[in-house]
Short mmCIF file of N, CA and C in Angstrom, two decimals:
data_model
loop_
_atom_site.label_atom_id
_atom_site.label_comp_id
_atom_site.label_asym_id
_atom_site.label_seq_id
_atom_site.Cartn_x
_atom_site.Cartn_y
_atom_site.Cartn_z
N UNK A 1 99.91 100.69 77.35
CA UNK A 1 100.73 100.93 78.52
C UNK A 1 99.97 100.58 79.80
N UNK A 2 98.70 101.23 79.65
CA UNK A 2 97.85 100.67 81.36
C UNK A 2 97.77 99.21 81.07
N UNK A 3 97.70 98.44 80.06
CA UNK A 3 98.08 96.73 80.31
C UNK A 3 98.48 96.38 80.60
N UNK A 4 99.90 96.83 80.38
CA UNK A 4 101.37 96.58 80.98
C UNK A 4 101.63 96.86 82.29
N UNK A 5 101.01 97.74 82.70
CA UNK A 5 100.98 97.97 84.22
C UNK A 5 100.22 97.60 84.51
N UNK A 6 98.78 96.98 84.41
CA UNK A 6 97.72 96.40 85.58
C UNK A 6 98.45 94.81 84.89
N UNK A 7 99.22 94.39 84.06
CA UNK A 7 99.58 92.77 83.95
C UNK A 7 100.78 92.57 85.28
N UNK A 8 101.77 93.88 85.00
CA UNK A 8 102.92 93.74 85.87
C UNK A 8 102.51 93.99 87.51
N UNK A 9 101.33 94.77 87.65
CA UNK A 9 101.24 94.62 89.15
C UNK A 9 100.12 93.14 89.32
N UNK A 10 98.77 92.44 88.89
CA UNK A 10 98.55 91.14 89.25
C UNK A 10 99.65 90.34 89.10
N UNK A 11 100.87 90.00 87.85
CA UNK A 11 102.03 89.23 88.55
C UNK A 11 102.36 89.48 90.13
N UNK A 12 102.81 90.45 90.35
CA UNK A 12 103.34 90.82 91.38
C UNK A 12 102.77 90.64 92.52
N UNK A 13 101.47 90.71 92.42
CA UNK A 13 100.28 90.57 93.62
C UNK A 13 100.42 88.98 93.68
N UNK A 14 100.55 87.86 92.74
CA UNK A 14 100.61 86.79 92.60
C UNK A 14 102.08 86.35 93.31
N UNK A 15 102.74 87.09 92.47
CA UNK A 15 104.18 86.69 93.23
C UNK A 15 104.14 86.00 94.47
N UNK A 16 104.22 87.59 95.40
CA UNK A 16 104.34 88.10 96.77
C UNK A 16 103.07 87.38 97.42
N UNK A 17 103.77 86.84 98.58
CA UNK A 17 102.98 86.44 99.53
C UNK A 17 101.63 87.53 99.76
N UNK A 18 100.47 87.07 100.48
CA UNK A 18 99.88 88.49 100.84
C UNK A 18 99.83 89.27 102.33
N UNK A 19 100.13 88.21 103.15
CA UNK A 19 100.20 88.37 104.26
C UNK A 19 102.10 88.70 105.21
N UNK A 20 103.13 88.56 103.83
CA UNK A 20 104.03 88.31 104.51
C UNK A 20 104.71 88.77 105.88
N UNK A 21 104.35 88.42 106.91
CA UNK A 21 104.96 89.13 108.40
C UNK A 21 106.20 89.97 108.25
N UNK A 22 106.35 91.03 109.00
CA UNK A 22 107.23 91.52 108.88
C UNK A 22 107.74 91.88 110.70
N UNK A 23 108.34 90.85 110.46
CA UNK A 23 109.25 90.61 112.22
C UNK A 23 110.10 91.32 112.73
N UNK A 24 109.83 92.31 113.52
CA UNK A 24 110.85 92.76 113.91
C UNK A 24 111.88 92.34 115.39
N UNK A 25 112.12 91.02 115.30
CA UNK A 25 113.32 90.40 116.15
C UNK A 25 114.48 90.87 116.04
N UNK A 26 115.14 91.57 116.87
CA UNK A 26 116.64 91.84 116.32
C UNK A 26 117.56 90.16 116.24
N UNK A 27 118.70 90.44 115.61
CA UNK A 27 119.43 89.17 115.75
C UNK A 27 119.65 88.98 117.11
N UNK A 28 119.97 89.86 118.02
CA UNK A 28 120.30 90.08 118.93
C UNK A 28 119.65 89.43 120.28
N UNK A 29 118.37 89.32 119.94
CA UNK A 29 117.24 88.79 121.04
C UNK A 29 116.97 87.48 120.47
N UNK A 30 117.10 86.84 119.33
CA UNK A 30 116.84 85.64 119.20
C UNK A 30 117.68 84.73 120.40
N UNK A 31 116.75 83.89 120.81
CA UNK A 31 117.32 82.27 121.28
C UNK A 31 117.83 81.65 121.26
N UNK A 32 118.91 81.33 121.90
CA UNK A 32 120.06 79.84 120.57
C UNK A 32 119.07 78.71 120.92
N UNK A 33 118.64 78.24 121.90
CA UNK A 33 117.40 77.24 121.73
C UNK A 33 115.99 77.60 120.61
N UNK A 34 115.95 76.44 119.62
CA UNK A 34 114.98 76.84 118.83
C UNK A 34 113.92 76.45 119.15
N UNK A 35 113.59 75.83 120.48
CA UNK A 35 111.80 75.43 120.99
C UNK A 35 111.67 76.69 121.96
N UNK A 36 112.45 77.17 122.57
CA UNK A 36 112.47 78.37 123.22
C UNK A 36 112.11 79.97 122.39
N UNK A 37 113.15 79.95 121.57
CA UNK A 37 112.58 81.06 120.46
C UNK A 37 110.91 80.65 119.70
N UNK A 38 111.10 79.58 119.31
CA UNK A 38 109.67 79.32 118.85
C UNK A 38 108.22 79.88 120.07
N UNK A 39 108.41 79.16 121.20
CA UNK A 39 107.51 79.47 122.40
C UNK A 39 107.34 81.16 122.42
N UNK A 40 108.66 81.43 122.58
CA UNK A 40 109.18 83.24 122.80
C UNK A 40 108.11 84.40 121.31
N UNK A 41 108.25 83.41 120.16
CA UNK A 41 107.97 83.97 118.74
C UNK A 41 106.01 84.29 119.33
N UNK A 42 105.63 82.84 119.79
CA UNK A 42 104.39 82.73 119.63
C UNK A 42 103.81 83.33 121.00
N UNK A 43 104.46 83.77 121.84
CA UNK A 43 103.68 84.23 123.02
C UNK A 43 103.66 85.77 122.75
N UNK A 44 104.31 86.52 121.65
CA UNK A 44 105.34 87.90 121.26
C UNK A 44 104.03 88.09 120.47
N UNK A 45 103.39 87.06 119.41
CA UNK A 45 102.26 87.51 118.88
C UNK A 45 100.54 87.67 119.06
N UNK A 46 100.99 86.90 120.58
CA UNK A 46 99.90 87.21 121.34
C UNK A 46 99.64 89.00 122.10
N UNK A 47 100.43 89.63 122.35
CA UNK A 47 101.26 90.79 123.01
C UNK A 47 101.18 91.96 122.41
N UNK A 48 100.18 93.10 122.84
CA UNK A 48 100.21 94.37 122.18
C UNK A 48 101.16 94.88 122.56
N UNK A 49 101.67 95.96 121.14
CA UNK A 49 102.63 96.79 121.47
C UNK A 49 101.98 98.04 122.05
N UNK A 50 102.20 98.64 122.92
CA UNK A 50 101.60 99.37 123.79
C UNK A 50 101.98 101.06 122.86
N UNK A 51 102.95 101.45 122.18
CA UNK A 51 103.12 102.24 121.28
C UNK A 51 102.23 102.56 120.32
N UNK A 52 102.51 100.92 119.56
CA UNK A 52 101.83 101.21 118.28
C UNK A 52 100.03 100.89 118.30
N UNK A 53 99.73 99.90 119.14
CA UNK A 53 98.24 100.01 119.66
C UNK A 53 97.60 98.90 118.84
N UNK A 54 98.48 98.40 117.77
CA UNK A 54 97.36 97.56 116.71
C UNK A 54 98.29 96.78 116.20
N UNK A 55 99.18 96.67 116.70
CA UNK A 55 100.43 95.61 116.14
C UNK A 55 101.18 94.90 117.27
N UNK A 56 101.29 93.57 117.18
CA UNK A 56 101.70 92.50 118.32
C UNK A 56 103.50 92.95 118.88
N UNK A 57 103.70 92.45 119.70
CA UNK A 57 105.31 93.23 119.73
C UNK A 57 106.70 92.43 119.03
N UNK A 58 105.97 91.40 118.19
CA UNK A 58 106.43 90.47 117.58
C UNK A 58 106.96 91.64 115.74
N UNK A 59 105.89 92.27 115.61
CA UNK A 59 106.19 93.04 114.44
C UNK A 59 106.51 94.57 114.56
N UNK A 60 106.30 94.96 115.74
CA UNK A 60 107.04 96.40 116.35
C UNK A 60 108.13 96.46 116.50
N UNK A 61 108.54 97.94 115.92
CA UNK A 61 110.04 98.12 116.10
C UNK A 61 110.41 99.13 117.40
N UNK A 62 108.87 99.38 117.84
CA UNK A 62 109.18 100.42 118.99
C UNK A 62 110.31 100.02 120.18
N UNK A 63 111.10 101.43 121.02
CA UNK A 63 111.71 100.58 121.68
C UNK A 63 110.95 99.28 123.13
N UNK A 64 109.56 100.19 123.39
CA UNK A 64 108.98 99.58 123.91
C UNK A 64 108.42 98.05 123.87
N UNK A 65 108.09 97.63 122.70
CA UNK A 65 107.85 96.04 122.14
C UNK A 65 109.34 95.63 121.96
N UNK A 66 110.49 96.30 121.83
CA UNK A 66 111.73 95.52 122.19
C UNK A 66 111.77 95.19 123.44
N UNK A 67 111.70 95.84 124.11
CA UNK A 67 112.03 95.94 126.10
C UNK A 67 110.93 94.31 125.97
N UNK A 68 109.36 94.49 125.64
CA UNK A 68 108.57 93.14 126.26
C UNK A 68 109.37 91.93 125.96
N UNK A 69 109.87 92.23 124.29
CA UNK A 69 109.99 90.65 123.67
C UNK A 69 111.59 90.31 124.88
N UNK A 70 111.94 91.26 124.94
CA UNK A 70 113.22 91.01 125.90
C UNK A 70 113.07 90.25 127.20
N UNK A 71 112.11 90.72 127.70
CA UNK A 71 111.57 90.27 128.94
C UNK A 71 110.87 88.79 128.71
N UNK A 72 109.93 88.92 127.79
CA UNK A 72 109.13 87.92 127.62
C UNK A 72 110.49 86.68 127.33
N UNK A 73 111.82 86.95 126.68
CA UNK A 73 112.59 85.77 126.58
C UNK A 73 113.61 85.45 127.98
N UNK A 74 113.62 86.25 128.56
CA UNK A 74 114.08 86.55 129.75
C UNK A 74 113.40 85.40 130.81
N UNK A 75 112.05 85.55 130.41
CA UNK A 75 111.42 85.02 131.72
C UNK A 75 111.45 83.43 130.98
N UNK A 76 111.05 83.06 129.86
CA UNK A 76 110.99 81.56 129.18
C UNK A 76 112.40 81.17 129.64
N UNK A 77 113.60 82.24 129.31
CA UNK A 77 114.92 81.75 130.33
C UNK A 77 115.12 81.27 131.47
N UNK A 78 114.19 81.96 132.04
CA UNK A 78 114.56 81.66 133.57
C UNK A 78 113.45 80.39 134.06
N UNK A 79 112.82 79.40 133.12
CA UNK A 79 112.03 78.22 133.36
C UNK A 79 110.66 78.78 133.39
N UNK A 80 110.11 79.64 133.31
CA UNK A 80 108.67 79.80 133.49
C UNK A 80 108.27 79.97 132.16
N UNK A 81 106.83 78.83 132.17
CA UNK A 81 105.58 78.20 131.60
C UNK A 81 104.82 79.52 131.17
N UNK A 82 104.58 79.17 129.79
CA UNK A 82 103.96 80.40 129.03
C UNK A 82 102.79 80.74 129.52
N UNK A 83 101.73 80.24 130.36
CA UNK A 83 101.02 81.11 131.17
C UNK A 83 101.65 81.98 132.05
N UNK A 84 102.72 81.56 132.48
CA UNK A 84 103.46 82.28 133.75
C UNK A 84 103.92 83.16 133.17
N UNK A 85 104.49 83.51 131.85
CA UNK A 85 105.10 84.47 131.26
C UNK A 85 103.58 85.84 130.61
N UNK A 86 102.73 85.24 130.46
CA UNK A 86 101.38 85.72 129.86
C UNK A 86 100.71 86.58 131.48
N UNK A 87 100.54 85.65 132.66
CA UNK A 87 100.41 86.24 133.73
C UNK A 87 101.21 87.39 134.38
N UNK A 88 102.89 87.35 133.83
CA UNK A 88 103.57 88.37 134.71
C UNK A 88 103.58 89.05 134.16
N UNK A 89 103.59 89.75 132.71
CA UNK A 89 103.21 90.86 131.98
C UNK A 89 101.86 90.94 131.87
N UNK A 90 100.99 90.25 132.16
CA UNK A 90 99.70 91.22 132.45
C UNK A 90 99.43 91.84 133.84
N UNK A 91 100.12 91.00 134.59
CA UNK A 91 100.43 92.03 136.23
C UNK A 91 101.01 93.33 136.06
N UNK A 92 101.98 93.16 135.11
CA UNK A 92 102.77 94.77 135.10
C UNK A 92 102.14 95.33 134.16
N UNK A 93 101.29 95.39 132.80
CA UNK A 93 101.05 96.03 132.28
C UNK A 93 99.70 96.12 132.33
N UNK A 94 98.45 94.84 132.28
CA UNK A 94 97.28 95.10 132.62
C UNK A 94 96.72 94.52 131.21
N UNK A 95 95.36 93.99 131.23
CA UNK A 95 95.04 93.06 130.12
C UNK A 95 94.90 93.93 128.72
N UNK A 96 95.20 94.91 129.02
CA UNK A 96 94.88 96.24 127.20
C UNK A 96 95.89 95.62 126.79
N UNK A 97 97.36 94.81 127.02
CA UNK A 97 98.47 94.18 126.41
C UNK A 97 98.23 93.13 125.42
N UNK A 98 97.06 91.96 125.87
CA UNK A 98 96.96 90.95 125.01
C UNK A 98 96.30 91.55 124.05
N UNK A 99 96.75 91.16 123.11
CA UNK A 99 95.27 91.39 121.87
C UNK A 99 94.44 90.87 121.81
N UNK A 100 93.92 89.54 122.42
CA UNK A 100 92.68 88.87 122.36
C UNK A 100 92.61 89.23 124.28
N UNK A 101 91.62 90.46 124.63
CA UNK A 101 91.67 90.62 125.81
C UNK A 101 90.66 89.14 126.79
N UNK A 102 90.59 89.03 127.35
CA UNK A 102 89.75 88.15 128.24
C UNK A 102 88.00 88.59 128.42
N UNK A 103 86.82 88.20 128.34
CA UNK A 103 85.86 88.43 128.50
C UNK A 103 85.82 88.46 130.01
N UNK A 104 85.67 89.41 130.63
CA UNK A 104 85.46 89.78 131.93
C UNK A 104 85.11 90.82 132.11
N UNK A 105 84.69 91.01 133.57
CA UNK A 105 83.81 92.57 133.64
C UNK A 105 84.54 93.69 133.77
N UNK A 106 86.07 93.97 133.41
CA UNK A 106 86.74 94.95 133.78
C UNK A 106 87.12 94.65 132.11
N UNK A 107 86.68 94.20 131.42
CA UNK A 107 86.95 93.87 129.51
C UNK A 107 85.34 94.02 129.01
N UNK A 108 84.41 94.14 129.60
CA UNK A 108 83.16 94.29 129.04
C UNK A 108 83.09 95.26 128.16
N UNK A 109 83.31 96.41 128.31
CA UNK A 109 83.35 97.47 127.62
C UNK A 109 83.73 97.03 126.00
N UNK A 110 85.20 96.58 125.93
CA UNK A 110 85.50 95.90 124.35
C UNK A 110 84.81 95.30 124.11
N UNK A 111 84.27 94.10 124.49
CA UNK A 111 83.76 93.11 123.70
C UNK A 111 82.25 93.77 123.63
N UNK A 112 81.63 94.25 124.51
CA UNK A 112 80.47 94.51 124.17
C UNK A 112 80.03 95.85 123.35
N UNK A 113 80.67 96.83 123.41
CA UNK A 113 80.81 98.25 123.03
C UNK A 113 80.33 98.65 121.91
N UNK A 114 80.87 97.45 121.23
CA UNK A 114 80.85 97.88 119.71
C UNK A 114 79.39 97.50 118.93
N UNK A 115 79.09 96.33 120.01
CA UNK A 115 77.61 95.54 119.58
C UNK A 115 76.75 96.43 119.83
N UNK A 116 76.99 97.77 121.30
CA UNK A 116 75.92 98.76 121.65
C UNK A 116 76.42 100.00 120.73
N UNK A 117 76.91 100.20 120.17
CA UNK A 117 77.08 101.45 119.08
C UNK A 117 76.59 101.02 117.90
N UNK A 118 76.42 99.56 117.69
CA UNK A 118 76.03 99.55 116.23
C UNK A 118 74.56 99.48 116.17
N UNK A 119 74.08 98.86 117.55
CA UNK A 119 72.58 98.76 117.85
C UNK A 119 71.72 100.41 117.98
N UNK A 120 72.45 101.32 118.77
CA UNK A 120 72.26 102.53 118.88
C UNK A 120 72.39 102.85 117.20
N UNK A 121 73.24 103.11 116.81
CA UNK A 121 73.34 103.48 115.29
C UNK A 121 72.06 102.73 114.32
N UNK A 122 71.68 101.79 114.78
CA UNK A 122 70.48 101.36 114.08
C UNK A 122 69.26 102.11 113.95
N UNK A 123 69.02 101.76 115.59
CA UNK A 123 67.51 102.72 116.15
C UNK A 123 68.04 104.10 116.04
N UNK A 124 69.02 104.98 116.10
CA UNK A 124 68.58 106.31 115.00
C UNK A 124 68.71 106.25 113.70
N UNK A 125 69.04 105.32 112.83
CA UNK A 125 69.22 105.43 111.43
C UNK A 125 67.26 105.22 111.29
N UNK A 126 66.66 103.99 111.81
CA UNK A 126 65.56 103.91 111.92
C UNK A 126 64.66 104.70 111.96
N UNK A 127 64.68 105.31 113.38
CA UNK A 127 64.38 106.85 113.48
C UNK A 127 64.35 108.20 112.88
N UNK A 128 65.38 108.51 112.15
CA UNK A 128 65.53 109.46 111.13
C UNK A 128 64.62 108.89 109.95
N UNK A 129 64.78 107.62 109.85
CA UNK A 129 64.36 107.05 108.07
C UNK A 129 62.53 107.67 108.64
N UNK A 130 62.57 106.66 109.85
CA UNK A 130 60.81 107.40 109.72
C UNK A 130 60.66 108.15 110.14
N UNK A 131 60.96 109.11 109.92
CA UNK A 131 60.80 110.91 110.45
C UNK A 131 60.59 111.28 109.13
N UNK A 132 61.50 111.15 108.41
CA UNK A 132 61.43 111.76 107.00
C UNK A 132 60.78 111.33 105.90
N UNK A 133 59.55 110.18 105.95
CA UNK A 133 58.84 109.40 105.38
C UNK A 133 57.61 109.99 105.73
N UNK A 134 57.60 110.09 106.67
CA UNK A 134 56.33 110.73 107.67
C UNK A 134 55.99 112.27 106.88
N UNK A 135 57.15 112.88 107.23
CA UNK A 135 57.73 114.42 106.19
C UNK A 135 57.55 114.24 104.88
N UNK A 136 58.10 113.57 104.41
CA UNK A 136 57.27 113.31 103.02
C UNK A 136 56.28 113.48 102.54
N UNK A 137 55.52 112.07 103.04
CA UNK A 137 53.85 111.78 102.75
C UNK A 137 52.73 112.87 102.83
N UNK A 138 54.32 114.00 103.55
CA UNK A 138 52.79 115.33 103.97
C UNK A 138 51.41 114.96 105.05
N UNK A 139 52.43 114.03 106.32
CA UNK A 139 51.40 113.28 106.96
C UNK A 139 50.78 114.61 108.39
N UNK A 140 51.62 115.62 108.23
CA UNK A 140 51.78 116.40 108.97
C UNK A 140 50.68 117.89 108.36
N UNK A 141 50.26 118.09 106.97
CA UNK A 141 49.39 119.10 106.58
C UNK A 141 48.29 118.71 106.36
N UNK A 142 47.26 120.12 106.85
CA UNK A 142 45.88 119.57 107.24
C UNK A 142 45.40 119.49 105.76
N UNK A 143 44.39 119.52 104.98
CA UNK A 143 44.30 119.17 103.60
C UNK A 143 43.28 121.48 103.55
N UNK A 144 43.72 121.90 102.54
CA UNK A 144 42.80 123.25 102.10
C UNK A 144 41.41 122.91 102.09
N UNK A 145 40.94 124.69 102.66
CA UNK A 145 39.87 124.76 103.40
C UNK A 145 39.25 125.13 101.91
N UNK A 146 37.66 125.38 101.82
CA UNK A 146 37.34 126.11 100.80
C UNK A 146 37.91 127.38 100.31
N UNK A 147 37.60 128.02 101.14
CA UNK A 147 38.14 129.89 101.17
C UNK A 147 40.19 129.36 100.60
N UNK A 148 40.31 128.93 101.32
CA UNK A 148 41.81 128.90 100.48
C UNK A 148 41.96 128.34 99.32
N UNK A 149 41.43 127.25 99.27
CA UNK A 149 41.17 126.88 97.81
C UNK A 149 40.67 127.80 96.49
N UNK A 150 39.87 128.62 97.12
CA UNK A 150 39.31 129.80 96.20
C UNK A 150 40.55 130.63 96.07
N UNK A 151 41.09 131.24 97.25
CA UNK A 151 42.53 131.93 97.15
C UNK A 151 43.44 131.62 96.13
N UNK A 152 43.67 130.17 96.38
CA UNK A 152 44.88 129.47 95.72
C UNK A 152 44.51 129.68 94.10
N UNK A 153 42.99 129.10 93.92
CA UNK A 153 42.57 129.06 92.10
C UNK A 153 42.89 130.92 91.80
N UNK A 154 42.33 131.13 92.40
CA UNK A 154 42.58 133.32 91.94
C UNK A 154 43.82 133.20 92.06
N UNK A 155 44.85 133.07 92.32
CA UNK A 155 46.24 133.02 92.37
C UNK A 155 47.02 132.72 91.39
N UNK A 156 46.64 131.53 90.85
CA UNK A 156 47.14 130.52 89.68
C UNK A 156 46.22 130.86 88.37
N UNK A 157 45.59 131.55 88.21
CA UNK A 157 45.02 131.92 87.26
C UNK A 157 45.57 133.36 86.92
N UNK A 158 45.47 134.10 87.84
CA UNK A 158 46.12 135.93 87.72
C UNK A 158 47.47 135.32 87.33
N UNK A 159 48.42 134.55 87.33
CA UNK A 159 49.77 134.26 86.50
C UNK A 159 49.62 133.88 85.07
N UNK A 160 48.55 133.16 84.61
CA UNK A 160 48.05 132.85 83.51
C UNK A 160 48.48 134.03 82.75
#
């Protein structure tokens, strides 16, 4: 029986696309021009959904990524050049919208952030490792004096 089920799910994994998009365009907002919807499709997947935080507004069903893609076809309507459409929603909303934000000093923080947390996370992983190596080796106890040594043997012998 588990054959039959790990055969029927790799079919299935084989089947099915792996990536298949899942678009949420209503019929409603599509284009009757199809170089227009196309432009509209590909500027939509440039475009955070400001809801969902990690999904373009091309695959959001929020009402909010409806309202952009609306706008965003709105404005390709009204003749303006997909920078111009990329520029006027980042005026109103601010560059956290694109998903590939811009390297600039008011975007430093993203792009660099993650390179200084993993560097920090190094030098204490580092740090801890040789702390506790050090602790180990017993680099920290002085070595027994005579008189304790005598202590210690009378000690271990009276258990005998």
């Amino acid at each position: 029986m588990k054959r039959f089920l790990l055969a029927a799910l790799l079919a299935l994994s084989v089947a099915l696309p792996a990536s298949a998009p899942v678009l949420a365009v209503e019929p409603g907002e599509v284009l009757p021009d199809p170089a227009l919807e196309a432009r509209a499709r590909a500027l939509s997947k440039e475009l955070r959904c400001l809801v969902c935080q990690n999904q373009s507004i091309d695959d959001s069903n929020a009402p909010l990524a409806r309202d952009l893609r609306v706008l965003v076809r709105d404005r390709l309507q009204a003749g303006d050049s997909d920078a111009k459409v990329m520029e006027y929603v980042t005026d109103r909303y601010g560059d956290y919208v694109l998903l590939r934000p811009p390297f600039k000093a008011t975007t430093l923080v993203l792009w660099i952030g993650p390179f200084v947390v993993l560097l920090l996370g190094a030098i204490g992983t580092f740090l801890f490792l040789r702390g506790r190596r050090g602790a180990a080796a017993g680099a920290d106890t002085a070595p027994l004096s005579a008189d304790e040594r005598r202590r210690l043997d009378a000690l271990l012998r009276k258990d005998d």
